[in-house]
Amino acid sequence: MVTTSSSVQVELLERTDVYVVATWRRLMLLVWRGQESVAGIERSRALFRAWAERQPGGAAFLIVVPRQHTGPPNEESRAAMQRAASAPGGYMKGVATLVEAEGFIAASVRAIMMRLQPRGTQGPAPNIFRTPAEVAAWAAMVLQDREVTPEELAEAIRVAREG
């Protein structure tokens, strides 16, 4: 299902009470609405592979953790995230996480997530960000797409979340 706002067109691939998987440009978004789940991670991994293989020049994957859910992932979710981040194939240009919350707890969660990232695995290095502007700069670089802007990325996340 394609959802359009005044400035962006987002394709919703899957929506549950806990997460939304959507695409915008060559960026797949896994937007959490509740606490992360292995099912959401595994589904987004499967959807990403099928979608990204069709994208000329590859694609990137963005996980969005909302303000109200800034706890570190549990063991099962971490294992699922590591499997997803080590997906084979040249189609994955990058993986990033946007932790939207501010303050000490959010900064601590970002630091913990960086330490949890696997070392020496296949695939691109993960990135942890705190604002859509930081993610947009990263995505524009890895996708070589100057049309990825902070405003449009923030709008794409909003549209996906409300989808």
Tab-separated table of N, CA and C in Angstrom:
chain	number	residue	atom	x	y	z
A	1	MET	N	0.843	-1.176	0.000
A	1	MET	CA	0.000	0.000	0.000
A	1	MET	C	0.889	1.239	0.000
A	2	VAL	N	0.643	2.129	-0.914
A	2	VAL	CA	1.419	3.363	-1.016
A	2	VAL	C	0.659	4.469	-0.307
A	3	THR	N	1.363	5.166	0.575
A	3	THR	CA	0.802	6.301	1.306
A	3	THR	C	1.595	7.538	0.926
A	4	THR	N	0.900	8.612	0.612
A	4	THR	CA	1.557	9.833	0.173
A	4	THR	C	1.162	10.990	1.077
A	5	SER	N	2.158	11.777	1.449
A	5	SER	CA	1.874	13.030	2.145
A	5	SER	C	2.159	14.140	1.149
A	6	SER	N	2.220	15.363	1.612
A	6	SER	CA	2.472	16.475	0.698
A	6	SER	C	3.870	16.421	0.079
A	7	SER	N	4.826	15.736	0.747
A	7	SER	CA	6.192	15.767	0.220
A	7	SER	C	6.830	14.401	-0.024
A	8	VAL	N	6.269	13.318	0.515
A	8	VAL	CA	6.905	12.008	0.345
A	8	VAL	C	5.892	10.931	-0.026
A	9	GLN	N	6.414	9.900	-0.674
A	9	GLN	CA	5.611	8.727	-1.007
A	9	GLN	C	6.251	7.537	-0.303
A	10	VAL	N	5.495	6.898	0.571
A	10	VAL	CA	5.976	5.788	1.378
A	10	VAL	C	5.149	4.558	1.039
A	11	GLU	N	5.827	3.429	0.835
A	11	GLU	CA	5.114	2.177	0.598
A	11	GLU	C	5.114	1.371	1.882
A	12	LEU	N	3.928	1.071	2.389
A	12	LEU	CA	3.785	0.262	3.602
A	12	LEU	C	3.773	-1.203	3.189
A	13	LEU	N	4.748	-1.965	3.669
A	13	LEU	CA	4.842	-3.380	3.323
A	13	LEU	C	4.160	-4.266	4.357
A	14	GLU	N	4.231	-3.866	5.623
A	14	GLU	CA	3.602	-4.653	6.682
A	14	GLU	C	3.361	-3.740	7.874
A	15	ARG	N	2.202	-3.925	8.511
A	15	ARG	CA	1.841	-3.092	9.659
A	15	ARG	C	1.201	-3.970	10.722
A	16	THR	N	1.696	-3.863	11.947
A	16	THR	CA	1.096	-4.550	13.093
A	16	THR	C	0.952	-3.530	14.214
A	17	ASP	N	0.446	-3.965	15.347
A	17	ASP	CA	0.363	-3.079	16.505
A	17	ASP	C	1.742	-2.746	17.062
A	18	VAL	N	2.747	-3.587	16.757
A	18	VAL	CA	4.077	-3.442	17.334
A	18	VAL	C	5.062	-2.744	16.395
A	19	TYR	N	4.909	-2.926	15.087
A	19	TYR	CA	5.870	-2.352	14.133
A	19	TYR	C	5.230	-2.075	12.787
A	20	VAL	N	5.933	-1.255	11.990
A	20	VAL	CA	5.579	-0.987	10.596
A	20	VAL	C	6.850	-1.174	9.784
A	21	VAL	N	6.728	-1.869	8.658
A	21	VAL	CA	7.830	-1.969	7.709
A	21	VAL	C	7.387	-1.209	6.471
A	22	ALA	N	8.203	-0.237	6.071
A	22	ALA	CA	7.858	0.617	4.942
A	22	ALA	C	9.123	0.923	4.141
A	23	THR	N	8.913	1.408	2.915
A	23	THR	CA	10.047	1.839	2.102
A	23	THR	C	9.835	3.275	1.651
A	24	TRP	N	10.937	3.973	1.557
A	24	TRP	CA	10.962	5.337	1.024
A	24	TRP	C	12.283	5.480	0.285
A	25	ARG	N	12.201	5.835	-0.980
A	25	ARG	CA	13.368	5.905	-1.852
A	25	ARG	C	14.065	4.538	-1.827
A	26	ARG	N	15.337	4.461	-1.487
A	26	ARG	CA	16.021	3.161	-1.379
A	26	ARG	C	16.351	2.852	0.078
A	27	LEU	N	15.447	3.258	0.946
A	27	LEU	CA	15.613	3.078	2.383
A	27	LEU	C	14.406	2.310	2.920
A	28	MET	N	14.675	1.171	3.578
A	28	MET	CA	13.593	0.455	4.240
A	28	MET	C	13.577	0.894	5.697
A	29	LEU	N	12.369	1.141	6.198
A	29	LEU	CA	12.171	1.593	7.565
A	29	LEU	C	11.478	0.503	8.378
A	30	LEU	N	12.054	0.156	9.506
A	30	LEU	CA	11.381	-0.678	10.497
A	30	LEU	C	11.082	0.264	11.652
A	31	VAL	N	9.838	0.703	11.748
A	31	VAL	CA	9.436	1.688	12.750
A	31	VAL	C	8.695	0.952	13.864
A	32	TRP	N	9.320	0.924	15.025
A	32	TRP	CA	8.693	0.253	16.168
A	32	TRP	C	7.598	1.131	16.741
A	33	ARG	N	6.463	0.514	17.041
A	33	ARG	CA	5.357	1.189	17.727
A	33	ARG	C	5.306	0.735	19.183
A	34	GLY	N	5.924	-0.374	19.472
A	34	GLY	CA	5.969	-0.941	20.813
A	34	GLY	C	7.351	-1.516	21.029
A	35	GLN	N	7.496	-2.361	22.041
A	35	GLN	CA	8.780	-2.983	22.332
A	35	GLN	C	9.166	-3.899	21.172
A	36	GLU	N	10.456	-3.941	20.861
A	36	GLU	CA	10.922	-4.758	19.737
A	36	GLU	C	10.544	-6.216	19.936
A	37	SER	N	10.447	-6.942	18.818
A	37	SER	CA	10.116	-8.362	18.870
A	37	SER	C	10.937	-9.096	17.823
A	38	VAL	N	11.233	-10.345	18.110
A	38	VAL	CA	11.964	-11.173	17.166
A	38	VAL	C	11.160	-11.294	15.873
A	39	ALA	N	9.850	-11.459	15.987
A	39	ALA	CA	9.000	-11.604	14.797
A	39	ALA	C	9.132	-10.387	13.878
A	40	GLY	N	9.122	-9.187	14.445
A	40	GLY	CA	9.261	-7.976	13.637
A	40	GLY	C	10.616	-7.889	12.965
A	41	ILE	N	11.655	-8.274	13.694
A	41	ILE	CA	13.014	-8.237	13.135
A	41	ILE	C	13.138	-9.244	12.000
A	42	GLU	N	12.663	-10.452	12.226
A	42	GLU	CA	12.750	-11.499	11.195
A	42	GLU	C	11.927	-11.147	9.958
A	43	ARG	N	10.718	-10.626	10.160
A	43	ARG	CA	9.871	-10.239	9.013
A	43	ARG	C	10.521	-9.117	8.220
A	44	SER	N	11.053	-8.117	8.918
A	44	SER	CA	11.675	-7.005	8.195
A	44	SER	C	12.910	-7.485	7.442
A	45	ARG	N	13.638	-8.419	7.999
A	45	ARG	CA	14.809	-8.992	7.315
A	45	ARG	C	14.386	-9.660	6.006
A	46	ALA	N	13.338	-10.473	6.059
A	46	ALA	CA	12.855	-11.153	4.848
A	46	ALA	C	12.343	-10.147	3.822
A	47	LEU	N	11.582	-9.167	4.279
A	47	LEU	CA	11.058	-8.148	3.362
A	47	LEU	C	12.191	-7.324	2.751
A	48	PHE	N	13.195	-6.993	3.573
A	48	PHE	CA	14.316	-6.199	3.068
A	48	PHE	C	15.041	-6.923	1.949
A	49	ARG	N	15.357	-8.165	2.154
A	49	ARG	CA	16.123	-8.909	1.143
A	49	ARG	C	15.384	-8.926	-0.197
A	50	ALA	N	14.115	-9.300	-0.177
A	50	ALA	CA	13.340	-9.373	-1.419
A	50	ALA	C	13.240	-8.005	-2.102
A	51	TRP	N	13.057	-6.951	-1.316
A	51	TRP	CA	12.910	-5.603	-1.872
A	51	TRP	C	14.249	-5.044	-2.339
A	52	ALA	N	15.276	-5.167	-1.502
A	52	ALA	CA	16.577	-4.553	-1.782
A	52	ALA	C	17.257	-5.151	-2.997
A	53	GLU	N	17.057	-6.429	-3.242
A	53	GLU	CA	17.673	-7.066	-4.416
A	53	GLU	C	17.183	-6.437	-5.713
A	54	ARG	N	16.023	-5.808	-5.683
A	54	ARG	CA	15.459	-5.161	-6.885
A	54	ARG	C	15.854	-3.695	-7.016
A	55	GLN	N	16.555	-3.149	-6.030
A	55	GLN	CA	16.915	-1.727	-6.046
A	55	GLN	C	18.233	-1.518	-6.779
A	56	PRO	N	18.227	-0.733	-7.857
A	56	PRO	CA	19.488	-0.453	-8.544
A	56	PRO	C	20.459	0.263	-7.602
A	57	GLY	N	21.632	-0.274	-7.446
A	57	GLY	CA	22.615	0.343	-6.559
A	57	GLY	C	22.479	-0.064	-5.109
A	58	GLY	N	21.574	-0.974	-4.788
A	58	GLY	CA	21.404	-1.434	-3.423
A	58	GLY	C	20.523	-0.527	-2.585
A	59	ALA	N	20.386	-0.879	-1.306
A	59	ALA	CA	19.490	-0.154	-0.406
A	59	ALA	C	20.065	-0.160	1.001
A	60	ALA	N	19.477	0.648	1.855
A	60	ALA	CA	19.882	0.727	3.262
A	60	ALA	C	18.678	0.432	4.141
A	61	PHE	N	18.959	0.074	5.385
A	61	PHE	CA	17.938	-0.337	6.338
A	61	PHE	C	18.014	0.571	7.559
A	62	LEU	N	16.867	1.111	7.973
A	62	LEU	CA	16.801	2.003	9.130
A	62	LEU	C	15.799	1.475	10.144
A	63	ILE	N	16.248	1.321	11.376
A	63	ILE	CA	15.394	0.920	12.494
A	63	ILE	C	15.109	2.183	13.300
A	64	VAL	N	13.834	2.434	13.567
A	64	VAL	CA	13.442	3.634	14.310
A	64	VAL	C	12.854	3.209	15.655
A	65	VAL	N	13.525	3.622	16.727
A	65	VAL	CA	13.086	3.323	18.091
A	65	VAL	C	12.416	4.586	18.630
A	66	PRO	N	11.130	4.517	18.937
A	66	PRO	CA	10.423	5.718	19.390
A	66	PRO	C	10.825	6.146	20.794
A	67	ARG	N	10.505	7.384	21.118
A	67	ARG	CA	10.881	7.982	22.407
A	67	ARG	C	10.466	7.134	23.603
A	68	GLN	N	9.285	6.551	23.551
A	68	GLN	CA	8.761	5.845	24.725
A	68	GLN	C	9.320	4.433	24.892
A	69	HIS	N	10.133	3.943	23.963
A	69	HIS	CA	10.663	2.583	24.055
A	69	HIS	C	12.181	2.603	23.909
A	70	THR	N	12.859	3.154	24.886
A	70	THR	CA	14.310	3.296	24.776
A	70	THR	C	15.068	2.357	25.695
A	71	GLY	N	14.569	1.154	25.854
A	71	GLY	CA	15.331	0.164	26.599
A	71	GLY	C	16.187	-0.637	25.640
A	72	PRO	N	17.284	-1.227	26.135
A	72	PRO	CA	18.105	-2.050	25.260
A	72	PRO	C	17.339	-3.308	24.863
A	73	PRO	N	17.635	-3.879	23.690
A	73	PRO	CA	16.934	-5.081	23.243
A	73	PRO	C	17.286	-6.289	24.117
A	74	ASN	N	16.332	-7.238	24.214
A	74	ASN	CA	16.595	-8.455	24.973
A	74	ASN	C	17.507	-9.392	24.168
A	75	GLU	N	17.929	-10.485	24.794
A	75	GLU	CA	18.884	-11.414	24.159
A	75	GLU	C	18.372	-11.956	22.831
A	76	GLU	N	17.110	-12.392	22.788
A	76	GLU	CA	16.547	-12.955	21.555
A	76	GLU	C	16.516	-11.912	20.443
A	77	SER	N	16.133	-10.697	20.795
A	77	SER	CA	16.088	-9.624	19.793
A	77	SER	C	17.491	-9.264	19.316
A	78	ARG	N	18.466	-9.237	20.232
A	78	ARG	CA	19.851	-8.956	19.822
A	78	ARG	C	20.354	-10.008	18.839
A	79	ALA	N	20.050	-11.272	19.106
A	79	ALA	CA	20.475	-12.345	18.208
A	79	ALA	C	19.814	-12.186	16.838
A	80	ALA	N	18.537	-11.844	16.822
A	80	ALA	CA	17.836	-11.625	15.549
A	80	ALA	C	18.424	-10.425	14.812
A	81	MET	N	18.787	-9.362	15.545
A	81	MET	CA	19.397	-8.179	14.929
A	81	MET	C	20.750	-8.529	14.314
A	82	GLN	N	21.525	-9.352	14.999
A	82	GLN	CA	22.827	-9.752	14.465
A	82	GLN	C	22.661	-10.572	13.192
A	83	ARG	N	21.670	-11.465	13.161
A	83	ARG	CA	21.405	-12.236	11.933
A	83	ARG	C	21.010	-11.302	10.795
A	84	ALA	N	20.165	-10.331	11.100
A	84	ALA	CA	19.714	-9.395	10.068
A	84	ALA	C	20.862	-8.523	9.564
A	85	ALA	N	21.715	-8.066	10.461
A	85	ALA	CA	22.824	-7.184	10.077
A	85	ALA	C	23.897	-7.918	9.294
A	86	SER	N	23.951	-9.231	9.420
A	86	SER	CA	24.981	-9.985	8.702
A	86	SER	C	24.434	-10.639	7.440
A	87	ALA	N	23.342	-10.111	6.922
A	87	ALA	CA	22.747	-10.667	5.707
A	87	ALA	C	23.736	-10.593	4.552
A	88	PRO	N	23.859	-11.686	3.814
A	88	PRO	CA	24.786	-11.683	2.681
A	88	PRO	C	24.235	-10.872	1.514
A	89	GLY	N	25.104	-10.584	0.579
A	89	GLY	CA	24.664	-9.901	-0.632
A	89	GLY	C	25.159	-8.481	-0.694
A	90	GLY	N	25.477	-8.032	-1.888
A	90	GLY	CA	25.971	-6.679	-2.082
A	90	GLY	C	24.878	-5.638	-2.119
A	91	TYR	N	23.636	-6.059	-1.964
A	91	TYR	CA	22.516	-5.129	-2.044
A	91	TYR	C	22.363	-4.300	-0.770
A	92	MET	N	22.910	-4.730	0.368
A	92	MET	CA	22.775	-3.980	1.620
A	92	MET	C	23.910	-2.974	1.725
A	93	LYS	N	23.580	-1.708	1.572
A	93	LYS	CA	24.582	-0.646	1.616
A	93	LYS	C	24.825	-0.103	3.010
A	94	GLY	N	23.909	-0.323	3.919
A	94	GLY	CA	24.099	0.174	5.265
A	94	GLY	C	22.935	-0.156	6.166
A	95	VAL	N	23.212	-0.161	7.470
A	95	VAL	CA	22.215	-0.401	8.507
A	95	VAL	C	22.371	0.703	9.542
A	96	ALA	N	21.250	1.277	9.970
A	96	ALA	CA	21.303	2.331	10.980
A	96	ALA	C	20.127	2.187	11.932
A	97	THR	N	20.312	2.723	13.124
A	97	THR	CA	19.252	2.782	14.120
A	97	THR	C	19.107	4.231	14.552
A	98	LEU	N	17.871	4.697	14.587
A	98	LEU	CA	17.547	6.031	15.073
A	98	LEU	C	16.843	5.869	16.413
A	99	VAL	N	17.494	6.297	17.491
A	99	VAL	CA	16.891	6.304	18.823
A	99	VAL	C	16.419	7.734	19.034
A	100	GLU	N	15.109	7.943	18.942
A	100	GLU	CA	14.559	9.299	18.912
A	100	GLU	C	14.588	10.027	20.253
A	101	ALA	N	14.749	9.317	21.326
A	101	ALA	CA	14.706	9.935	22.651
A	101	ALA	C	15.945	10.776	22.926
A	102	GLU	N	15.822	11.671	23.872
A	102	GLU	CA	16.919	12.534	24.301
A	102	GLU	C	17.245	12.241	25.755
A	103	GLY	N	18.339	12.777	26.214
A	103	GLY	CA	18.700	12.693	27.615
A	103	GLY	C	19.654	11.558	27.928
A	104	PHE	N	19.923	11.421	29.224
A	104	PHE	CA	20.929	10.478	29.709
A	104	PHE	C	20.569	9.036	29.368
A	105	ILE	N	19.319	8.630	29.603
A	105	ILE	CA	18.924	7.241	29.336
A	105	ILE	C	19.071	6.924	27.861
A	106	ALA	N	18.604	7.811	26.995
A	106	ALA	CA	18.720	7.577	25.558
A	106	ALA	C	20.179	7.508	25.120
A	107	ALA	N	21.019	8.387	25.661
A	107	ALA	CA	22.447	8.359	25.330
A	107	ALA	C	23.072	7.051	25.798
A	108	SER	N	22.654	6.579	26.963
A	108	SER	CA	23.157	5.303	27.475
A	108	SER	C	22.732	4.147	26.583
A	109	VAL	N	21.484	4.176	26.138
A	109	VAL	CA	20.991	3.117	25.252
A	109	VAL	C	21.772	3.120	23.942
A	110	ARG	N	22.020	4.301	23.375
A	110	ARG	CA	22.814	4.367	22.141
A	110	ARG	C	24.211	3.787	22.366
A	111	ALA	N	24.811	4.097	23.492
A	111	ALA	CA	26.152	3.575	23.801
A	111	ALA	C	26.121	2.061	23.958
A	112	ILE	N	25.120	1.550	24.646
A	112	ILE	CA	24.991	0.102	24.815
A	112	ILE	C	24.796	-0.577	23.463
A	113	MET	N	23.947	-0.001	22.617
A	113	MET	CA	23.694	-0.588	21.296
A	113	MET	C	24.970	-0.636	20.464
A	114	MET	N	25.801	0.393	20.562
A	114	MET	CA	27.066	0.382	19.822
A	114	MET	C	27.962	-0.751	20.309
A	115	ARG	N	27.996	-0.978	21.617
A	115	ARG	CA	28.830	-2.055	22.162
A	115	ARG	C	28.279	-3.428	21.805
A	116	LEU	N	26.961	-3.536	21.611
A	116	LEU	CA	26.345	-4.825	21.295
A	116	LEU	C	26.550	-5.238	19.848
A	117	GLN	N	26.949	-4.309	19.005
A	117	GLN	CA	27.085	-4.623	17.592
A	117	GLN	C	28.183	-5.659	17.391
A	118	PRO	N	27.923	-6.661	16.546
A	118	PRO	CA	28.918	-7.708	16.318
A	118	PRO	C	30.136	-7.151	15.601
A	119	ARG	N	31.275	-7.676	15.927
A	119	ARG	CA	32.525	-7.277	15.286
A	119	ARG	C	32.956	-8.387	14.341
A	120	GLY	N	33.466	-8.034	13.195
A	120	GLY	CA	34.010	-9.014	12.278
A	120	GLY	C	32.977	-9.840	11.536
A	121	THR	N	31.721	-9.378	11.448
A	121	THR	CA	30.721	-10.118	10.701
A	121	THR	C	30.621	-9.560	9.300
A	122	GLN	N	29.909	-10.291	8.458
A	122	GLN	CA	29.686	-9.814	7.096
A	122	GLN	C	28.739	-8.628	7.141
A	123	GLY	N	28.748	-7.879	6.077
A	123	GLY	CA	27.797	-6.788	5.965
A	123	GLY	C	28.369	-5.471	6.435
A	124	PRO	N	27.636	-4.384	6.172
A	124	PRO	CA	28.102	-3.047	6.544
A	124	PRO	C	28.035	-2.821	8.046
A	125	ALA	N	28.869	-1.921	8.509
A	125	ALA	CA	28.878	-1.577	9.929
A	125	ALA	C	27.595	-0.841	10.285
A	126	PRO	N	27.014	-1.155	11.455
A	126	PRO	CA	25.801	-0.452	11.877
A	126	PRO	C	26.137	0.941	12.394
A	127	ASN	N	25.145	1.805	12.385
A	127	ASN	CA	25.297	3.181	12.841
A	127	ASN	C	24.136	3.514	13.761
A	128	ILE	N	24.401	4.227	14.833
A	128	ILE	CA	23.368	4.618	15.796
A	128	ILE	C	23.283	6.146	15.771
A	129	PHE	N	22.067	6.663	15.534
A	129	PHE	CA	21.870	8.104	15.424
A	129	PHE	C	20.806	8.581	16.399
A	130	ARG	N	20.783	9.915	16.635
A	130	ARG	CA	19.786	10.488	17.540
A	130	ARG	C	18.800	11.407	16.844
A	131	THR	N	19.065	11.822	15.585
A	131	THR	CA	18.133	12.713	14.882
A	131	THR	C	17.959	12.267	13.434
A	132	PRO	N	16.812	12.578	12.846
A	132	PRO	CA	16.627	12.287	11.418
A	132	PRO	C	17.654	13.017	10.536
A	133	ALA	N	18.114	14.187	10.969
A	133	ALA	CA	19.117	14.924	10.185
A	133	ALA	C	20.410	14.123	10.089
A	134	GLU	N	20.839	13.511	11.195
A	134	GLU	CA	22.045	12.681	11.171
A	134	GLU	C	21.850	11.475	10.264
A	135	VAL	N	20.680	10.844	10.363
A	135	VAL	CA	20.391	9.677	9.517
A	135	VAL	C	20.366	10.088	8.043
A	136	ALA	N	19.751	11.217	7.747
A	136	ALA	CA	19.644	11.667	6.354
A	136	ALA	C	21.021	11.899	5.747
A	137	ALA	N	21.920	12.505	6.494
A	137	ALA	CA	23.285	12.735	5.985
A	137	ALA	C	23.964	11.400	5.699
A	138	TRP	N	23.822	10.452	6.602
A	138	TRP	CA	24.392	9.114	6.414
A	138	TRP	C	23.768	8.415	5.206
A	139	ALA	N	22.424	8.404	5.127
A	139	ALA	CA	21.725	7.715	4.042
A	139	ALA	C	22.060	8.339	2.684
A	140	ALA	N	22.115	9.655	2.620
A	140	ALA	CA	22.462	10.321	1.361
A	140	ALA	C	23.850	9.894	0.894
A	141	MET	N	24.762	9.727	1.840
A	141	MET	CA	26.123	9.325	1.498
A	141	MET	C	26.178	7.862	1.051
A	142	VAL	N	25.634	6.939	1.853
A	142	VAL	CA	25.760	5.517	1.514
A	142	VAL	C	24.951	5.140	0.287
A	143	LEU	N	23.851	5.837	0.055
A	143	LEU	CA	23.024	5.544	-1.119
A	143	LEU	C	23.379	6.423	-2.316
A	144	GLN	N	24.282	7.378	-2.101
A	144	GLN	CA	24.647	8.342	-3.134
A	144	GLN	C	23.395	8.972	-3.741
A	145	ASP	N	22.564	9.495	-2.845
A	145	ASP	CA	21.280	10.073	-3.220
A	145	ASP	C	21.132	11.418	-2.515
A	146	ARG	N	21.406	12.495	-3.217
A	146	ARG	CA	21.332	13.839	-2.632
A	146	ARG	C	19.916	14.278	-2.318
A	147	GLU	N	18.928	13.541	-2.805
A	147	GLU	CA	17.539	13.914	-2.545
A	147	GLU	C	17.021	13.402	-1.205
A	148	VAL	N	17.849	12.681	-0.462
A	148	VAL	CA	17.488	12.287	0.898
A	148	VAL	C	17.771	13.492	1.790
A	149	THR	N	16.727	14.111	2.280
A	149	THR	CA	16.882	15.302	3.127
A	149	THR	C	16.330	15.018	4.518
A	150	PRO	N	16.799	15.762	5.516
A	150	PRO	CA	16.277	15.565	6.877
A	150	PRO	C	14.763	15.746	6.973
A	151	GLU	N	14.240	16.745	6.303
A	151	GLU	CA	12.808	17.025	6.373
A	151	GLU	C	11.993	15.895	5.752
A	152	GLU	N	12.419	15.434	4.585
A	152	GLU	CA	11.672	14.365	3.923
A	152	GLU	C	11.814	13.040	4.657
A	153	LEU	N	12.981	12.763	5.217
A	153	LEU	CA	13.138	11.537	5.991
A	153	LEU	C	12.250	11.577	7.225
A	154	ALA	N	12.232	12.691	7.943
A	154	ALA	CA	11.361	12.826	9.118
A	154	ALA	C	9.898	12.635	8.726
A	155	GLU	N	9.515	13.164	7.584
A	155	GLU	CA	8.138	13.004	7.101
A	155	GLU	C	7.856	11.555	6.726
A	156	ALA	N	8.812	10.877	6.095
A	156	ALA	CA	8.640	9.465	5.740
A	156	ALA	C	8.448	8.612	7.004
A	157	ILE	N	9.221	8.904	8.033
A	157	ILE	CA	9.085	8.164	9.307
A	157	ILE	C	7.708	8.434	9.901
A	158	ARG	N	7.272	9.683	9.890
A	158	ARG	CA	5.952	10.030	10.423
A	158	ARG	C	4.846	9.308	9.669
A	159	VAL	N	4.924	9.321	8.336
A	159	VAL	CA	3.907	8.661	7.513
A	159	VAL	C	3.896	7.150	7.790
A	160	ALA	N	5.072	6.545	7.872
A	160	ALA	CA	5.146	5.112	8.174
A	160	ALA	C	4.554	4.813	9.548
A	161	ARG	N	4.920	5.603	10.541
A	161	ARG	CA	4.433	5.368	11.900
A	161	ARG	C	2.905	5.457	11.965
A	162	GLU	N	2.347	6.417	11.255
A	162	GLU	CA	0.890	6.593	11.287
A	162	GLU	C	0.170	5.613	10.382
A	163	GLY	N	0.933	5.027	9.432
A	163	GLY	CA	0.365	4.099	8.454
A	163	GLY	C	-0.413	3.036	9.076
